[in-house]
mmCIF file of C-alpha atoms in Angstrom:
data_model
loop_
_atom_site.group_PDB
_atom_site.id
_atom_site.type_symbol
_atom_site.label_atom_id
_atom_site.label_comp_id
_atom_site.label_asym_id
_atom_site.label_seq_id
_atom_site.Cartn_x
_atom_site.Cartn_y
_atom_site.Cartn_z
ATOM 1 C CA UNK A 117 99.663 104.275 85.395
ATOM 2 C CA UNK A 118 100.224 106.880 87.887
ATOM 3 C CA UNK A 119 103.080 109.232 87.557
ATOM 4 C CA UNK A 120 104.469 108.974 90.884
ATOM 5 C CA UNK A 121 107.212 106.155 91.918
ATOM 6 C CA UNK A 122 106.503 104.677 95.602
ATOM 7 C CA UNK A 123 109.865 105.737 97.298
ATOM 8 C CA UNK A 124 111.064 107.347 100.266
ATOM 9 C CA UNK A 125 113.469 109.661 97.954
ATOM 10 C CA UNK A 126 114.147 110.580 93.835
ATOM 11 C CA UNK A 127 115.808 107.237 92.905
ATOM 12 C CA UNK A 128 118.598 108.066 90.840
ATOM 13 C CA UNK A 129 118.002 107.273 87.169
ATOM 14 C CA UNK A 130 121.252 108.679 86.041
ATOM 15 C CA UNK A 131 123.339 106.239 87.182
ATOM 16 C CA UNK A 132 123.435 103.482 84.709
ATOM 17 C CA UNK A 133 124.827 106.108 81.708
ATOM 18 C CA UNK A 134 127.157 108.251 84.382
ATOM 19 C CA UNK A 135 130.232 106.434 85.796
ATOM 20 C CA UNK A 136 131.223 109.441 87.752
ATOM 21 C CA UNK A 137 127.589 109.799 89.357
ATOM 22 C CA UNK A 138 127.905 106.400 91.042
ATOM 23 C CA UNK A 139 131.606 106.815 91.938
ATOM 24 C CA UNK A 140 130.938 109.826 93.474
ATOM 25 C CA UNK A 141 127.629 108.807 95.730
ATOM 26 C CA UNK A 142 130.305 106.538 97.843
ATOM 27 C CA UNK A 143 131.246 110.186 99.640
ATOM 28 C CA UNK A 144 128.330 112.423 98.767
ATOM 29 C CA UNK A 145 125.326 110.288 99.383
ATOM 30 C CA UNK A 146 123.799 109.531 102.987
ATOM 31 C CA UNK A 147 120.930 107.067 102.757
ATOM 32 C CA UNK A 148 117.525 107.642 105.013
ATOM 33 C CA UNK A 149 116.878 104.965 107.379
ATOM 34 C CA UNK A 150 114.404 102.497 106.445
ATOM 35 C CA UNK A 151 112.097 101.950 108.012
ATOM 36 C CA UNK A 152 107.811 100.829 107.855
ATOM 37 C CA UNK A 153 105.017 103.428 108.432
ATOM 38 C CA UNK A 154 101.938 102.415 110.648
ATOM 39 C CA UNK A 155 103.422 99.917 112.386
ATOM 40 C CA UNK A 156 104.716 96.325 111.691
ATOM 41 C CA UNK A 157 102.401 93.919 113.181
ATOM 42 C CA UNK A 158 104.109 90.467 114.042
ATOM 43 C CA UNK A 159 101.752 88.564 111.812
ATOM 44 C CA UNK A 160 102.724 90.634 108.822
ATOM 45 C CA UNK A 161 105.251 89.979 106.234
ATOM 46 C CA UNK A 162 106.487 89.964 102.517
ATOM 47 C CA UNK A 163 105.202 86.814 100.524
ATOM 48 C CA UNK A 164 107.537 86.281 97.681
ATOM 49 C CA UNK A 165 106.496 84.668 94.347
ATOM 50 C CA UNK A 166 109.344 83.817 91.983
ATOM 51 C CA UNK A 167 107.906 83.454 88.518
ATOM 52 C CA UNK A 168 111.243 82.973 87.286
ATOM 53 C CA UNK A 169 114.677 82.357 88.184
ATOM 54 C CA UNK A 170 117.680 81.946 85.603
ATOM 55 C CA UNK A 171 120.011 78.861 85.547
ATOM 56 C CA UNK A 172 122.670 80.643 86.352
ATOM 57 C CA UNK A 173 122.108 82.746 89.604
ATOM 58 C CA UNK A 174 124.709 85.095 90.535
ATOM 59 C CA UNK A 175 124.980 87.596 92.275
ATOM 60 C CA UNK A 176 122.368 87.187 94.892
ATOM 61 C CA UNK A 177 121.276 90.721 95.788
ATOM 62 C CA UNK A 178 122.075 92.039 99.144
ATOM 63 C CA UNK A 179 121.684 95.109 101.267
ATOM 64 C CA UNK A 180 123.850 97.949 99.925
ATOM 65 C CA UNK A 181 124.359 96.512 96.211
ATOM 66 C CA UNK A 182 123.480 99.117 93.514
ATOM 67 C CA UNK A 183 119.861 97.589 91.399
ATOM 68 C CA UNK A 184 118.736 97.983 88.446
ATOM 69 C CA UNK A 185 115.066 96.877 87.920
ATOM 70 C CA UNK A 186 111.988 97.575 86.289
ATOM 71 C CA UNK A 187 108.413 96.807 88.884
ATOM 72 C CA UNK A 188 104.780 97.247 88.392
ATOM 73 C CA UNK A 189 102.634 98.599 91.364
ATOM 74 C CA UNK A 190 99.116 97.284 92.082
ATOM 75 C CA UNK A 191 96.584 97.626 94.554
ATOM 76 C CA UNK A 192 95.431 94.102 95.974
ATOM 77 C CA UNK A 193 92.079 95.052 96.831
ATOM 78 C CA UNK A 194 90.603 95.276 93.363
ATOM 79 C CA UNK A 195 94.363 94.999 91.333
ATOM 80 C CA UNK A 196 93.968 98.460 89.645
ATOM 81 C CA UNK A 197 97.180 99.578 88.510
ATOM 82 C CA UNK A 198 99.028 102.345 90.826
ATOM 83 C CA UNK A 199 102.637 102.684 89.039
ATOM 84 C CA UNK A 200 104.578 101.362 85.816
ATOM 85 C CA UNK A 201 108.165 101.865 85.735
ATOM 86 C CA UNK A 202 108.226 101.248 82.033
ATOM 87 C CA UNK A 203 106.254 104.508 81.388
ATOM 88 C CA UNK A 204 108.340 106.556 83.395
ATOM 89 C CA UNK A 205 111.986 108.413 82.606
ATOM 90 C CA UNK A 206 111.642 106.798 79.317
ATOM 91 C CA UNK A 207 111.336 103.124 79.824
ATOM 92 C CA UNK A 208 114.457 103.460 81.702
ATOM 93 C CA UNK A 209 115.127 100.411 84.155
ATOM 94 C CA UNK A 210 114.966 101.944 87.770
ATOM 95 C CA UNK A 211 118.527 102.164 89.958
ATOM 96 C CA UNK A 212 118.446 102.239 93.655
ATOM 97 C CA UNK A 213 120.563 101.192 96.677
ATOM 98 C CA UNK A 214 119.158 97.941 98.158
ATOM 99 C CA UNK A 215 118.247 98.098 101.677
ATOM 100 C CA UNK A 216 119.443 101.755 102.913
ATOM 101 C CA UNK A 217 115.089 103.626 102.739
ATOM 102 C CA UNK A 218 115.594 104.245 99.237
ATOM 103 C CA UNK A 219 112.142 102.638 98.081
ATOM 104 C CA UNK A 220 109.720 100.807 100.621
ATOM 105 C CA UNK A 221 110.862 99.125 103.234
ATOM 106 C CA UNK A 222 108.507 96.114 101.845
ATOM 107 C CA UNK A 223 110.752 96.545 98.700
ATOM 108 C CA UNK A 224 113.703 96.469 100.283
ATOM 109 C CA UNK A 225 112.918 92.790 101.720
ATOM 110 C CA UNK A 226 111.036 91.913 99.127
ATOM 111 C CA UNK A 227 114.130 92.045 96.492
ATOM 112 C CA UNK A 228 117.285 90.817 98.988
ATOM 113 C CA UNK A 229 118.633 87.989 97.917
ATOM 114 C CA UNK A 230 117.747 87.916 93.818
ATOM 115 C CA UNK A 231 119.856 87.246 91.032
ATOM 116 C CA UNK A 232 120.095 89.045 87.902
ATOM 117 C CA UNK A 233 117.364 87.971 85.367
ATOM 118 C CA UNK A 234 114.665 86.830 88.366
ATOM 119 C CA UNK A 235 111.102 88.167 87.982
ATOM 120 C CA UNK A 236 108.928 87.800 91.182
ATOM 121 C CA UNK A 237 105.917 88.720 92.311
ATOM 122 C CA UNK A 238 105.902 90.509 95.662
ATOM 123 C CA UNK A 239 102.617 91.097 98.314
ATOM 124 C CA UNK A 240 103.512 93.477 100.688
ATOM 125 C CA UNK A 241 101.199 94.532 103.718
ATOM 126 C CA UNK A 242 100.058 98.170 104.974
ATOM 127 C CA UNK A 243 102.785 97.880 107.917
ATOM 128 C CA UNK A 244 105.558 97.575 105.274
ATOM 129 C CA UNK A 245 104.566 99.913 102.653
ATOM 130 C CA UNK A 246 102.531 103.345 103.281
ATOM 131 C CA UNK A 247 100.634 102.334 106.321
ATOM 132 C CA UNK A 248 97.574 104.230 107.856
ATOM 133 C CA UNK A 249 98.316 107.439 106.155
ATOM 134 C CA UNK A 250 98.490 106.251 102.321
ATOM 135 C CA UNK A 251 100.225 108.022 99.740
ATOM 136 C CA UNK A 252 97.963 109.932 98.183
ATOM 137 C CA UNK A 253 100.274 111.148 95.535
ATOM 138 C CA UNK A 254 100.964 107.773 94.328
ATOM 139 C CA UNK A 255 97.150 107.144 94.642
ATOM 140 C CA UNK A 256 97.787 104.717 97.593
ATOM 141 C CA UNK A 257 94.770 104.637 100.365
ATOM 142 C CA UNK A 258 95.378 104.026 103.808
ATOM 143 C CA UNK A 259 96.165 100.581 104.912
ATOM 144 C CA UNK A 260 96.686 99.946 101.445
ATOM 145 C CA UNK A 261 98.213 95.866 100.425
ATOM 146 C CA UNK A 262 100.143 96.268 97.728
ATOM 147 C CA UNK A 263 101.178 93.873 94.762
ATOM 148 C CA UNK A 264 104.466 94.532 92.916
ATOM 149 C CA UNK A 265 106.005 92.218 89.856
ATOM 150 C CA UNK A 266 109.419 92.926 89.744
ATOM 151 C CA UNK A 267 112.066 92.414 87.191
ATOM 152 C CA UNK A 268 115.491 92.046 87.601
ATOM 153 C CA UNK A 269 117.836 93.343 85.228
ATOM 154 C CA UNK A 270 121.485 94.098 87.314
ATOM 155 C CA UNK A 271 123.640 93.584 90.645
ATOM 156 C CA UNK A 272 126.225 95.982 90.857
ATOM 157 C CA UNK A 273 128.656 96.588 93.620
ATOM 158 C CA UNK A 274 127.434 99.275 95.647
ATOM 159 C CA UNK A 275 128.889 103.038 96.287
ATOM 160 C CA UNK A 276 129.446 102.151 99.715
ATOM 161 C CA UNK A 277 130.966 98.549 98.470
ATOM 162 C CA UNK A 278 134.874 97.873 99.475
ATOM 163 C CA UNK A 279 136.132 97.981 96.505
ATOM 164 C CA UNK A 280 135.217 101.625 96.383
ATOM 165 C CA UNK A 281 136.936 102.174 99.558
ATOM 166 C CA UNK A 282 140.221 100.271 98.617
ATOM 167 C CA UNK A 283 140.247 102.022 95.376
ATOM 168 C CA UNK A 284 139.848 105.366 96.795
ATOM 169 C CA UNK A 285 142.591 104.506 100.059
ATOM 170 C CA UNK A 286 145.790 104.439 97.922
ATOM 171 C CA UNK A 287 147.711 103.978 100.892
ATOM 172 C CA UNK A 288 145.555 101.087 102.545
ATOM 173 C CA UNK A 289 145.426 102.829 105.873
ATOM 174 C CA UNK A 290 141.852 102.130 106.270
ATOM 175 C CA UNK A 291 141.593 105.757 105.991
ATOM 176 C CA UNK A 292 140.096 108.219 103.393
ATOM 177 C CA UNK A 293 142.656 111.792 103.350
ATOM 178 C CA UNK A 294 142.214 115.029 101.479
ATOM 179 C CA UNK A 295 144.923 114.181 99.168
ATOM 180 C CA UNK A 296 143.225 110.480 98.242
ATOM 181 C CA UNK A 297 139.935 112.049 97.831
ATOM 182 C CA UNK A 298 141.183 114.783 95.838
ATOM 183 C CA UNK A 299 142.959 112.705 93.924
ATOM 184 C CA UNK A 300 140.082 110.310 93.524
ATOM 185 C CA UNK A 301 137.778 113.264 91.796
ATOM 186 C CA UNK A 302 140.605 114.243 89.796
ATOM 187 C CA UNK A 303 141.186 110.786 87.775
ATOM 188 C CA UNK A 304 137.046 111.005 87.828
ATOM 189 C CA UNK A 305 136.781 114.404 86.583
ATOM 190 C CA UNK A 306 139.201 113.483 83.611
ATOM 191 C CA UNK A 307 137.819 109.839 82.937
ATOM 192 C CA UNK A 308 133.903 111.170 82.471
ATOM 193 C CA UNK A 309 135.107 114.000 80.401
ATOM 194 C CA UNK A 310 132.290 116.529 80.993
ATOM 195 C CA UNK A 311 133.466 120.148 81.660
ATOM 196 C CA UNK A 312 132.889 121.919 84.420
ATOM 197 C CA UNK A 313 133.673 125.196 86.627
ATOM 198 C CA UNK A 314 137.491 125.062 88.372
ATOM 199 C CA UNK A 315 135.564 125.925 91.563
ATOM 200 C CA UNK A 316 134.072 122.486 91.430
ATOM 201 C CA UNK A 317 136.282 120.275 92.737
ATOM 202 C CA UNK A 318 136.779 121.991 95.885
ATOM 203 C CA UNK A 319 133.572 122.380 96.507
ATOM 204 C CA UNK A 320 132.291 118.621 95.967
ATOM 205 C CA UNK A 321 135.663 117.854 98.645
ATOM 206 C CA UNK A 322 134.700 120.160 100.948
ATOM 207 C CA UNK A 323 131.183 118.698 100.755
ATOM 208 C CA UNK A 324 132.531 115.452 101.097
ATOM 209 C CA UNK A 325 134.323 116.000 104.418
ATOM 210 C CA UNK A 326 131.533 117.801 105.861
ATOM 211 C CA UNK A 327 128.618 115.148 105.531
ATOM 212 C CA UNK A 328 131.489 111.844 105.956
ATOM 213 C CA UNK A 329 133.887 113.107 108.869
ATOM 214 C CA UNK A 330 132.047 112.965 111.580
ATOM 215 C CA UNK A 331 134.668 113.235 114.033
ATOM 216 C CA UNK A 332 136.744 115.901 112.389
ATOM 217 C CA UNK A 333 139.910 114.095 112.300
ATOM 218 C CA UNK A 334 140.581 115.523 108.560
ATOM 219 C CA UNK A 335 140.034 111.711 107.368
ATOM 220 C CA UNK A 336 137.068 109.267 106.499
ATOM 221 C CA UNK A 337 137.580 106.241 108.470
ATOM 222 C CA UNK A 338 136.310 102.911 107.385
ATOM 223 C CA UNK A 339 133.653 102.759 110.073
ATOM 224 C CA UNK A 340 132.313 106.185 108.521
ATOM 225 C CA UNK A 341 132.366 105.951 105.171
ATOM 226 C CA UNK A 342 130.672 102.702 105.711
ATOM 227 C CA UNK A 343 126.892 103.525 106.415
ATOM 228 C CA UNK A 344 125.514 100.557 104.638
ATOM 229 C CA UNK A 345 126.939 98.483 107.520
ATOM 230 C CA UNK A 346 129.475 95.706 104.976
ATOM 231 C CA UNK A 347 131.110 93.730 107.150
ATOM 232 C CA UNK A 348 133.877 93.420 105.254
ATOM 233 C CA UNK A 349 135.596 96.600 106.536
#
């Protein structure tokens, strides 16, 4: 198995053993766009495969909800082996934000819409995965088809979900202040217990405001905070 993930960014392995690591990617994290390399020809598309699906279904997977999965990579031209997630970080299941760039935009489709427990066996064309230029990294040619089997293991509300919102707006003013947000880090500073320098909690707010108030208002409005486009907000 290669050694390299097929992704757009690091995928965030931490997050299934640090509460404060997801809670805090609501506010610090801003997602690349996803998006296909080489071109999407009309013709081409995911084929999904389910090769298993559990009685009980629920929740169905959607964009912006927090996954944890394990997935094999192959190459469908002669179905050698590109990537194991099972060798890598451990045997660790992989997390990643559904739908925001995070992994392939193939991926991304290819996994909307699955329940916890559901294996499935994705196809995904050049268009959707690493198009004309390869990834030669991953040991992907150009105009590469590639086969993933895919293992579900979690749906989790995601950090841009509105429950984190509501949790964080004390005052439900559909508005994120200084005070909330400080307050926020505070009760999530004390609940993971880990210590760290006095100077950070000023500097992960600061941060904060910088990359999530856009307009400069002093607050994170509901329309900003919300880059993984819920509707619920």
């Amino acid at each position: 198995a290669a050694g390299t993930v097929p992704r757009r960014r690091p995928l965030r392995s931490d997050m299934g053993r640090s509460g404060l690591t997801v809670l805090l990617l609501p506010l610090a994290l801003l997602a690349a766009p996803a998006r296909a390399e080489g071109g999407t020809a009309a013709a081409e598309e995911v084929q999904i495969e389910v090769l298993h699906l559990p009685e009980a279904c629920s929740p169905k997977s959607k964009k912006g909800d927090l996954l944890n999965a394990h997935y094999d990579g192959f190459l469908a031209s002669d179905g050698s082996k590109f990537y194991c997630s099972r060798t890598q970080n451990e045997g660790h299941p992989k997390w990643f934000v559904l739908g925001v760039g995070q992994v392939i935009k193939g991926l991304d489709i290819a996994m909307m819409n699955m329940c916890p427990g559901e294996k499935r066996k994705v196809t995904i064309p050049p268009s959707l995965a690493y198009g004309q230029q390869g990834y030669a990294q991953g040991k992907i040619p150009p105009n590469a088809t590639l086969i993933f089997e895919i293992e579900l293991y979690a749906v989790n509300k995601g950090p841009r979900s509105v429950e984190a919102f509501n949790q964080i707006d004390k005052d439900g003013d559909k508005k994120l202040s200084e005070l909330e947000i400080s307050q926020y880090l505070k009760e999530e500073f004390a609940r993971d217990g880990k210590k760290r320098h006095p100077s950070a909690h000023d500097e992960i707010l600061a941060d904060i405001f910088k990359k999530n108030d856009h307009d400069g208002d002093g607050f994170i409005s509901a329309k900003e905070y919300n880059v993984y486009q819920h509707d619920e907000l």
